[in-house]
Coordinates of C-alpha atoms and ligand atoms in Angstrom, one line a residue:
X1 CA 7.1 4.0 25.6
X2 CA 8.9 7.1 25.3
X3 CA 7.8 9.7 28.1
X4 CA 9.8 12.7 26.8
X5 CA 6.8 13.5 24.1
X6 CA 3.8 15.2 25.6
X7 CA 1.6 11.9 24.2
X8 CA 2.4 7.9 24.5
X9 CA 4.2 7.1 21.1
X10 CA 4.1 3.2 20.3
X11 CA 6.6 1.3 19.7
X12 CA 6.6 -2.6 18.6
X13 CA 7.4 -3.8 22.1
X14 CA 3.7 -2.1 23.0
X15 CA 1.9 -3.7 20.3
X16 CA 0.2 -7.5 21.2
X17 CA 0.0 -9.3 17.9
X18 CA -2.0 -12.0 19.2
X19 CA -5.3 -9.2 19.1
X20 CA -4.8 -9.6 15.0
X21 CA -3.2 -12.8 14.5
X22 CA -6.9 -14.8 14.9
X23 CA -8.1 -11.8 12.5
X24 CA -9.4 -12.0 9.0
X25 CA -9.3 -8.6 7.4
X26 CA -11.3 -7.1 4.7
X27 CA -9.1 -4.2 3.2
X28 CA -11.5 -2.6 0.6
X29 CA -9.8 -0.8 -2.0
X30 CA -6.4 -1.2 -3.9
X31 CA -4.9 2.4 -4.2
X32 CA -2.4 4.5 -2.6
X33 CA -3.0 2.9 1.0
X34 CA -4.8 -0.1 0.1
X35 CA -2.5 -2.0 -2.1
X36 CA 0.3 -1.2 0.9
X37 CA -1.9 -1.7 4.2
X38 CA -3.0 -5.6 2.0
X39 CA 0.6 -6.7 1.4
X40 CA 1.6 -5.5 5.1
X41 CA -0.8 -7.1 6.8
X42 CA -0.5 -10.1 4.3
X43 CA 3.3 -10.3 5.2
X44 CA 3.1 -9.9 8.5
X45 CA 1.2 -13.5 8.9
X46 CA -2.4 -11.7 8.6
X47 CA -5.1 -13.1 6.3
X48 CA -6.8 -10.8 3.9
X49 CA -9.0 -10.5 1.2
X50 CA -9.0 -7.5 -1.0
X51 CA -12.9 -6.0 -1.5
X52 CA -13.0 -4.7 -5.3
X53 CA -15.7 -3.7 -7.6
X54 CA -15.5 -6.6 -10.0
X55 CA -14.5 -4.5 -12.9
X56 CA -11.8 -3.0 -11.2
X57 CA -8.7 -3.1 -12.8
X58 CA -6.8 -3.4 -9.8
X59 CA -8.2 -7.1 -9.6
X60 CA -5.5 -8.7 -11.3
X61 CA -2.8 -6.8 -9.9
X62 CA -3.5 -7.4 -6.4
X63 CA -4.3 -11.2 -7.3
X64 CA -1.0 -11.7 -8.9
X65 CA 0.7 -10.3 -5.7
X66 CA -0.8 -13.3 -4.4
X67 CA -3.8 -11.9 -2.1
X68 CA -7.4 -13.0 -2.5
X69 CA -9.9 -10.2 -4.0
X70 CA -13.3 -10.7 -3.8
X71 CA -16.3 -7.9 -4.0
X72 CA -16.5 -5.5 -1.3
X73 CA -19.3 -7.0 0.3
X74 CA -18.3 -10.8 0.2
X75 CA -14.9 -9.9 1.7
X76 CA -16.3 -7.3 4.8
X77 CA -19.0 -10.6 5.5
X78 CA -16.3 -13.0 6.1
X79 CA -13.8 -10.7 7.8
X80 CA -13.3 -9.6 11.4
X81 CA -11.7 -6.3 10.8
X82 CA -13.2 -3.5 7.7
X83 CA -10.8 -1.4 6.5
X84 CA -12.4 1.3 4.4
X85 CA -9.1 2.2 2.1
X86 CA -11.4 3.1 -0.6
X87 CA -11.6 7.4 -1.7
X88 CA -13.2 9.4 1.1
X89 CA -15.7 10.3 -1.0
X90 CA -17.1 6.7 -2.1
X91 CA -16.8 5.5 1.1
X92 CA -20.8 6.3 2.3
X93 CA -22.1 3.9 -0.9
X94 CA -19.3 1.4 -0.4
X95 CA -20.6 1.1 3.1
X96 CA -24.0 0.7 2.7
X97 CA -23.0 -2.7 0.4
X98 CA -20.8 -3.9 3.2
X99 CA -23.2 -3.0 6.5
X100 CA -24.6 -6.0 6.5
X101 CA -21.7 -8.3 7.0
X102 CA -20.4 -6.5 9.9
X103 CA -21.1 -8.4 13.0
X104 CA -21.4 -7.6 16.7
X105 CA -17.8 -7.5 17.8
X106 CA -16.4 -6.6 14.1
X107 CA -14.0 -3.7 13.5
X108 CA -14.7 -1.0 10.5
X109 CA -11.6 1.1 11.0
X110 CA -10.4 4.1 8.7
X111 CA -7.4 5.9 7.4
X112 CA -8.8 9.0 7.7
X113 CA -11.8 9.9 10.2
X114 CA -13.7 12.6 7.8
X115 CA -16.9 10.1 7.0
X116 CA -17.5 9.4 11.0
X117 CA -16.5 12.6 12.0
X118 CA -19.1 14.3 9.8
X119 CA -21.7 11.9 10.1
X120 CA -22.1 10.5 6.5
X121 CA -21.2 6.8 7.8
X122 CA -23.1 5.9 11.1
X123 CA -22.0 2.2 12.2
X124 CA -24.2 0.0 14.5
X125 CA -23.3 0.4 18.3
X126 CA -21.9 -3.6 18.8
X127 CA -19.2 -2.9 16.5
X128 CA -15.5 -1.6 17.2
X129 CA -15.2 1.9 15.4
X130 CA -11.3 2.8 14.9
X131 CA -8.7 4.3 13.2
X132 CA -4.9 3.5 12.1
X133 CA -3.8 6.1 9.7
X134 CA -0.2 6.0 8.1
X135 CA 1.0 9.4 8.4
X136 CA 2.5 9.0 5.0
X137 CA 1.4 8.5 1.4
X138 CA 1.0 4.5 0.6
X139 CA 3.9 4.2 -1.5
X140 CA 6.0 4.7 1.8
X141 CA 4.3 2.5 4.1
X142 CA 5.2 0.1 2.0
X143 CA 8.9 0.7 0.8
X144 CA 9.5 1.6 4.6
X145 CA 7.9 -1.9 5.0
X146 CA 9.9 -3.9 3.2
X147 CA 12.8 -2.3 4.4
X148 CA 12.0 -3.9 7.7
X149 CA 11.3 0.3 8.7
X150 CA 7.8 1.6 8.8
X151 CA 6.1 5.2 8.6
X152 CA 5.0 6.9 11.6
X153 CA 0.7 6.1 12.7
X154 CA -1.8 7.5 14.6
X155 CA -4.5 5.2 16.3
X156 CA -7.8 6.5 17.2
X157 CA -11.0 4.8 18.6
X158 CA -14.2 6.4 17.9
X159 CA -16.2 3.4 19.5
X160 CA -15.2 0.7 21.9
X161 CA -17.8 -2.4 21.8
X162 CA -15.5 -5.0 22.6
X163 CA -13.4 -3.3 25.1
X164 CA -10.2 -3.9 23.4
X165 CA -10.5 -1.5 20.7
X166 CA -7.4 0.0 21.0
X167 CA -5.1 -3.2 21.4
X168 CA -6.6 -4.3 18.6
X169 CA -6.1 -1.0 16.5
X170 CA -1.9 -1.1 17.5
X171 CA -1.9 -4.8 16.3
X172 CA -3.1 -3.6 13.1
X173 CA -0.4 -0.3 13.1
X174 CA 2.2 -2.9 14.1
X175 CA 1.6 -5.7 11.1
X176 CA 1.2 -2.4 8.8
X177 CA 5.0 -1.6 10.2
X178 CA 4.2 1.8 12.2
X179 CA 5.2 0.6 15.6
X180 CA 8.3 0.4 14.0
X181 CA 8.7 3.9 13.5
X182 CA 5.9 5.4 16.4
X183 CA 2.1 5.4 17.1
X184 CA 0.4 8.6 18.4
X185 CA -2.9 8.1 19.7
X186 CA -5.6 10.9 18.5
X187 CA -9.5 11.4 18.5
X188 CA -11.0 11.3 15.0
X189 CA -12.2 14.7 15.9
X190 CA -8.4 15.7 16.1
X191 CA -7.5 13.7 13.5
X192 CA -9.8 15.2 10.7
X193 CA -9.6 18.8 11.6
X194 CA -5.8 18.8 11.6
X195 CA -5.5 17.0 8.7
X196 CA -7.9 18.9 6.2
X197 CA -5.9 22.1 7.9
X198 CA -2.2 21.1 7.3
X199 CA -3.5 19.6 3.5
X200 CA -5.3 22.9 2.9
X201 CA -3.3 25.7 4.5
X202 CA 0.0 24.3 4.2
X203 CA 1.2 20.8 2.6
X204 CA -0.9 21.3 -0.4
X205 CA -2.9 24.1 -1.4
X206 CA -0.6 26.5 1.0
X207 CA 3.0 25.5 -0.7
X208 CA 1.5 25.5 -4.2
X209 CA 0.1 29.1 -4.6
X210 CA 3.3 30.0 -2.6
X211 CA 5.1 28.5 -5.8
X212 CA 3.0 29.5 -8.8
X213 CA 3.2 32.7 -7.2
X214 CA 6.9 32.8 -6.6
X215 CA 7.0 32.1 -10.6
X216 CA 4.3 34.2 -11.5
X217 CA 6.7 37.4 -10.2
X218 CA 10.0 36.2 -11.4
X219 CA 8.2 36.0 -15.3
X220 CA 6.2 39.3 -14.8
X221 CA 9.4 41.0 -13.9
X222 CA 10.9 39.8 -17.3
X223 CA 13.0 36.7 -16.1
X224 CA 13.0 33.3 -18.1
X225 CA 10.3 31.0 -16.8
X226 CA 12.9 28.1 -16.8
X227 CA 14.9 30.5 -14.3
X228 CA 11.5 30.6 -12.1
X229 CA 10.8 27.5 -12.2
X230 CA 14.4 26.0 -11.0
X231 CA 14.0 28.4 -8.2
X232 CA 10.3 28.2 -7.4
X233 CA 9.1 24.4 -7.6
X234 CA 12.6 22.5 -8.3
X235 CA 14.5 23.3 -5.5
X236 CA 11.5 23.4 -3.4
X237 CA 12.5 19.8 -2.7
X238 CA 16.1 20.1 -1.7
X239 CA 15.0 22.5 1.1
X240 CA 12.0 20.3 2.2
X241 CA 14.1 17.2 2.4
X242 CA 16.6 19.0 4.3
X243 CA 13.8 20.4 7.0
X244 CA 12.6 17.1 7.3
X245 CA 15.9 15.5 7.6
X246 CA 17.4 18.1 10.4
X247 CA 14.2 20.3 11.0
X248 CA 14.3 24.7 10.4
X249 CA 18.2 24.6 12.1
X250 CA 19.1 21.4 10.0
X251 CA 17.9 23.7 6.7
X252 CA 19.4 26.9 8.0
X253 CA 22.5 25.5 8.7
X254 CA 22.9 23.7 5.3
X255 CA 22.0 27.2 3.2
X256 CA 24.4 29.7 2.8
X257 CA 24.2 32.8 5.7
X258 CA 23.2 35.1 2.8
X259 CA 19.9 32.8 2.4
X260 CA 19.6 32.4 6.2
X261 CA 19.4 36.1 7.0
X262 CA 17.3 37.0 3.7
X263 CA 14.8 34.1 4.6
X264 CA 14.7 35.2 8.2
X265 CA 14.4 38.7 7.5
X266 CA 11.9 38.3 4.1
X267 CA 9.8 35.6 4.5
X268 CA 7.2 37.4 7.0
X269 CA 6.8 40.1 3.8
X270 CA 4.8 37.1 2.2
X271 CA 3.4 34.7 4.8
X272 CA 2.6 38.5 6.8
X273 CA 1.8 38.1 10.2
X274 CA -1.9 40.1 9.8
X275 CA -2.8 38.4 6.4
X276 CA -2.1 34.8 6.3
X277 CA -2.4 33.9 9.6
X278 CA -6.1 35.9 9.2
X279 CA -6.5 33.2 6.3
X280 CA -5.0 30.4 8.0
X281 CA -7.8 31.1 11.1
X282 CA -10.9 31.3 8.5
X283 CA -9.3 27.8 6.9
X284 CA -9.3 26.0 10.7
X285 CA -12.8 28.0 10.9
X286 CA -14.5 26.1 8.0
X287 CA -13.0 23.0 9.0
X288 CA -14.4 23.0 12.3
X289 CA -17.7 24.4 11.9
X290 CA -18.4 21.5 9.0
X291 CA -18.4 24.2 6.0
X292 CA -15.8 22.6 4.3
X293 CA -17.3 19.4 4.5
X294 CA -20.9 20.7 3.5
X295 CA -19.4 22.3 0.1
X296 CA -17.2 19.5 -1.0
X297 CA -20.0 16.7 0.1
X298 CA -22.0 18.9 -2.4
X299 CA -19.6 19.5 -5.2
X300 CA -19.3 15.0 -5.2
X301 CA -23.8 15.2 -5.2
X302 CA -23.4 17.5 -7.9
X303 CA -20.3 16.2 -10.6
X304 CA -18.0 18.5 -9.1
X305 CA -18.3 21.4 -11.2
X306 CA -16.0 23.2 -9.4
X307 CA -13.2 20.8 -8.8
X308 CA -13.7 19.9 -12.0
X309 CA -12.8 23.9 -13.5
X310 CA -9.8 24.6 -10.6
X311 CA -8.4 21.1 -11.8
X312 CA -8.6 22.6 -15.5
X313 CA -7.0 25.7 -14.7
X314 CA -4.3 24.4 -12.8
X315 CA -3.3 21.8 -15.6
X316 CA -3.0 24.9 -17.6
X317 CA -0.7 26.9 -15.5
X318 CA 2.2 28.2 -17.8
X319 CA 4.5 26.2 -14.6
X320 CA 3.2 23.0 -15.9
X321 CA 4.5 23.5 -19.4
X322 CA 7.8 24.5 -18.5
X323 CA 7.9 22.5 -15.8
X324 CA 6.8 19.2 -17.9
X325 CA 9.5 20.1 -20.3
X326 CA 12.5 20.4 -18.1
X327 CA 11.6 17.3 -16.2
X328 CA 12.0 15.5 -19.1
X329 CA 15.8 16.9 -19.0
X330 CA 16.2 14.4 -15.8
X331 CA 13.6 12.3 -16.7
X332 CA 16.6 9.9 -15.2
X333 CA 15.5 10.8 -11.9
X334 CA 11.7 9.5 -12.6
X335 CA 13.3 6.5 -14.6
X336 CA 15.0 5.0 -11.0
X337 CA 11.7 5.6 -9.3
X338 CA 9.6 3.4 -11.8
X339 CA 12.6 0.8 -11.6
X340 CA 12.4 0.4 -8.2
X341 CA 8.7 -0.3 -8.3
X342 CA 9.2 -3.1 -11.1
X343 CA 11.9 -4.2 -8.6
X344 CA 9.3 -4.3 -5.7
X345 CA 6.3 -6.0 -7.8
X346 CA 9.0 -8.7 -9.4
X347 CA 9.6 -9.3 -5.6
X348 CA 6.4 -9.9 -4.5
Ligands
LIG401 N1 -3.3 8.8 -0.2 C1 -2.7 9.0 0.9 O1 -1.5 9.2 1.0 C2 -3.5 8.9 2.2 C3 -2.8 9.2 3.4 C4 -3.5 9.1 4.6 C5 -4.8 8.6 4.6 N2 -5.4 8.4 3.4 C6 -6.8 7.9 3.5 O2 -6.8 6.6 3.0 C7 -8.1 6.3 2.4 C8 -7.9 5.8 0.9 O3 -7.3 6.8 0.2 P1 -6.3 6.5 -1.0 O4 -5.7 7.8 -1.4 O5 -5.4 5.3 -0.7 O6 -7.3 6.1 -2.2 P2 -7.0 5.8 -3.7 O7 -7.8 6.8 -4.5 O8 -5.5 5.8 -4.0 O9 -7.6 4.4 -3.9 C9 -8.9 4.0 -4.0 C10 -9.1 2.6 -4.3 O10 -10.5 2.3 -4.1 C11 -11.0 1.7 -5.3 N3 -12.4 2.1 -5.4 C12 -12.9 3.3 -5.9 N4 -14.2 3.3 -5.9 C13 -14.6 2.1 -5.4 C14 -15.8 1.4 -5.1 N5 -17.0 2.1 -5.4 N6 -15.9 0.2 -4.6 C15 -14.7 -0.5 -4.4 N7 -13.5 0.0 -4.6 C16 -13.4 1.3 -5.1 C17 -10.1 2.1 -6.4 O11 -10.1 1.1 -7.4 C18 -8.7 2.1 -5.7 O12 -8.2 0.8 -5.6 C19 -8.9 7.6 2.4 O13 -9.7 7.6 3.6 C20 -7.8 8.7 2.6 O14 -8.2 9.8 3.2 C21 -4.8 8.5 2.2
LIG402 C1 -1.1 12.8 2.0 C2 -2.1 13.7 2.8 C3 -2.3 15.0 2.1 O1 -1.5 14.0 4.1 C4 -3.4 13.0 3.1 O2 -4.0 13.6 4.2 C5 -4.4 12.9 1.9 O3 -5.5 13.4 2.1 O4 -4.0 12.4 0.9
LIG403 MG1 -2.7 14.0 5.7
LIG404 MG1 -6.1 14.1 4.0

């Protein structure tokens, strides 16, 4: 355990394997986390059975990676540990197939804690309620895997009925490869409100209006929108990867001084002090106070008429068109990527 972080971080050497080796686990859904959280565990000496609708087409794939599949609710009755690795939004109707096979001294444990922490899934009290969430899309935690690295996690226990909750929960991160890398623990409180913030105000909905509009002034103002879009999405990237590589100084130092002291001097014109940290409040606001949860609870009662029309318009965006079309330029770079997945599958 390091003790220079203001919270525990994880490592293997903290993790007690024995909590999941005895363990059957359930891992219900084949997507971005669940195909890598199944062939983790699977690797790592766990047994598991994939839960799938039975028309899923994900039934074949994750069979011929050599893992059992069976429905949702024939795999959560015969395992010890649920993992809900199915959309957010599915996950109340998924549970109510699998309640019945979870039995006193089971685990359900999430990726994400919005369904507990809003009180759309509400688990019987003789059951261990936990969380071990990648901080990483799934396509990572398993390359990283099979690297012998892992992703960083975060653990969180929501309810203890056996008393070893949280041993059991760093097992998990451990076969899943995060120990390698570190384990925060968090409250699924913590968990969900930080996470819906960074996605909304910054990760995804902050850094693409910042881009569209980047583009949307460099085209107004009469230059070409391949121009813009080099400048405003492409090399977005480069700079990211450097800042998570070295952090702000490893970026800064990289860049030339001419970007350094325009960046530093400039950037507080757009992300203003008064303005966007006024928006970035009433985004934390709606998270906490459950308004954000209401309206997109509603939008999935109702077809999502809304996501439904922002999704439209932003497939339209004139950045998409150019953008589309100069990818193909380096379509190289996609090419490798799609390789080394065949690479990965043809190992398995
Ligand atoms: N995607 C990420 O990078 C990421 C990161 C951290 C946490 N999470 C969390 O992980 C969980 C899973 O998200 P994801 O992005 O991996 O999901 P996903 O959309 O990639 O995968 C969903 C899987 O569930 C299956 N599925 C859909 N409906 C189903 C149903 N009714 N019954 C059974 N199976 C069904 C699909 O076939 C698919 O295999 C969520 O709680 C999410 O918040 C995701
Ligand atoms: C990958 C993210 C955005 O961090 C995750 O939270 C998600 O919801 O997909
Ligand atoms: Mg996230
Ligand atoms: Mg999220």
């Amino acid at each position: 355990m390091a003790d220079e972080f203001t919270t525990t971080v994880y490592r293997d050497e903290d993790a007690d394997s024995s909590y999941i080796e005895s363990e059957t686990v359930a891992v219900l859904g084949y997507g971005s986390q669940g195909h890598a959280h199944a062939l983790n565990l699977h690797e790592s000496g766990v047994d598991v059975i994939v839960g799938l609708r039975e028309n899923s087409s994900s039934w074949d794939e994750a069979e011929d990676a050599g893992l059992r599949v069976e429905t949702p609710d024939v795999a959560a009755a015969e395992a010890d540990v649920v993992k809900m690795l199915v959309p957010d939004t599915v996950q109340p109707a998924v549970y109510e197939a699998i309640e019945d096979g979870l039995d006193a001294g089971d685990t359900l444990q999430f990726a994400h804690g919005f369904n507990i922490h809003y009180g759309q899934i509400r688990p019987p009290e003789d059951v261990d309620v936990t969380m071990v969430a990648p901080k990483s899309p799934g396509h990572l935690v398993r390359r990283t895997y099979e690297r012998g690295e892992g992703v960083p996690g975060l653990i969180a226990v929501y309810q203890d009925a056996t008393g070893d909750a949280k041993e059991r929960s760093l097992a998990y991160a451990q076969a899943i490869g995060c120990t390698r890398a570190g384990v925060v623990e968090t409250t699924f409180q913590e968990e969900v409100e930080t996470d819906l913030f960074g996605e909304q105000a910054v990760l995804c909905g902050g850094v693409t209006e910042l881009m569209k509009m980047g583009y949307e002034t460099l085209v107004d103002a009469g230059y070409s929108p391949e121009m813009a879009y080099f400048e405003c999405m492409n090399e977005m990237k480069l700079i990211v990867d450097l800042i998570y590589e070295g952090g702000l100084m490893g970026m800064w130092n990289s860049v030339s001084d001419t970007a350094e002291y325009g960046g530093l001097t400039r950037g507080e014109y757009v992300v203003d002090e008064e303005y966007a940290r006024e928006g970035m409040e009433q985004v934390l606001d709606e998270v906490q106070d459950g308004e954000f949860a209401r309206e997109w609870i509603s939008e999935n009662q109702t077809n999502r008429p809304s996501y439904k029309q922002l999704r439209a318009a932003e497939e339209d965006h004139e950045i998409e068109d150019v953008g589309g079309r100069l990818r193909d330029l380096f379509a190289w770079e996609a090419q490798e990527d799609a390789d080394e997945k065949e690479q990965v599958q043809a190992d398995d």
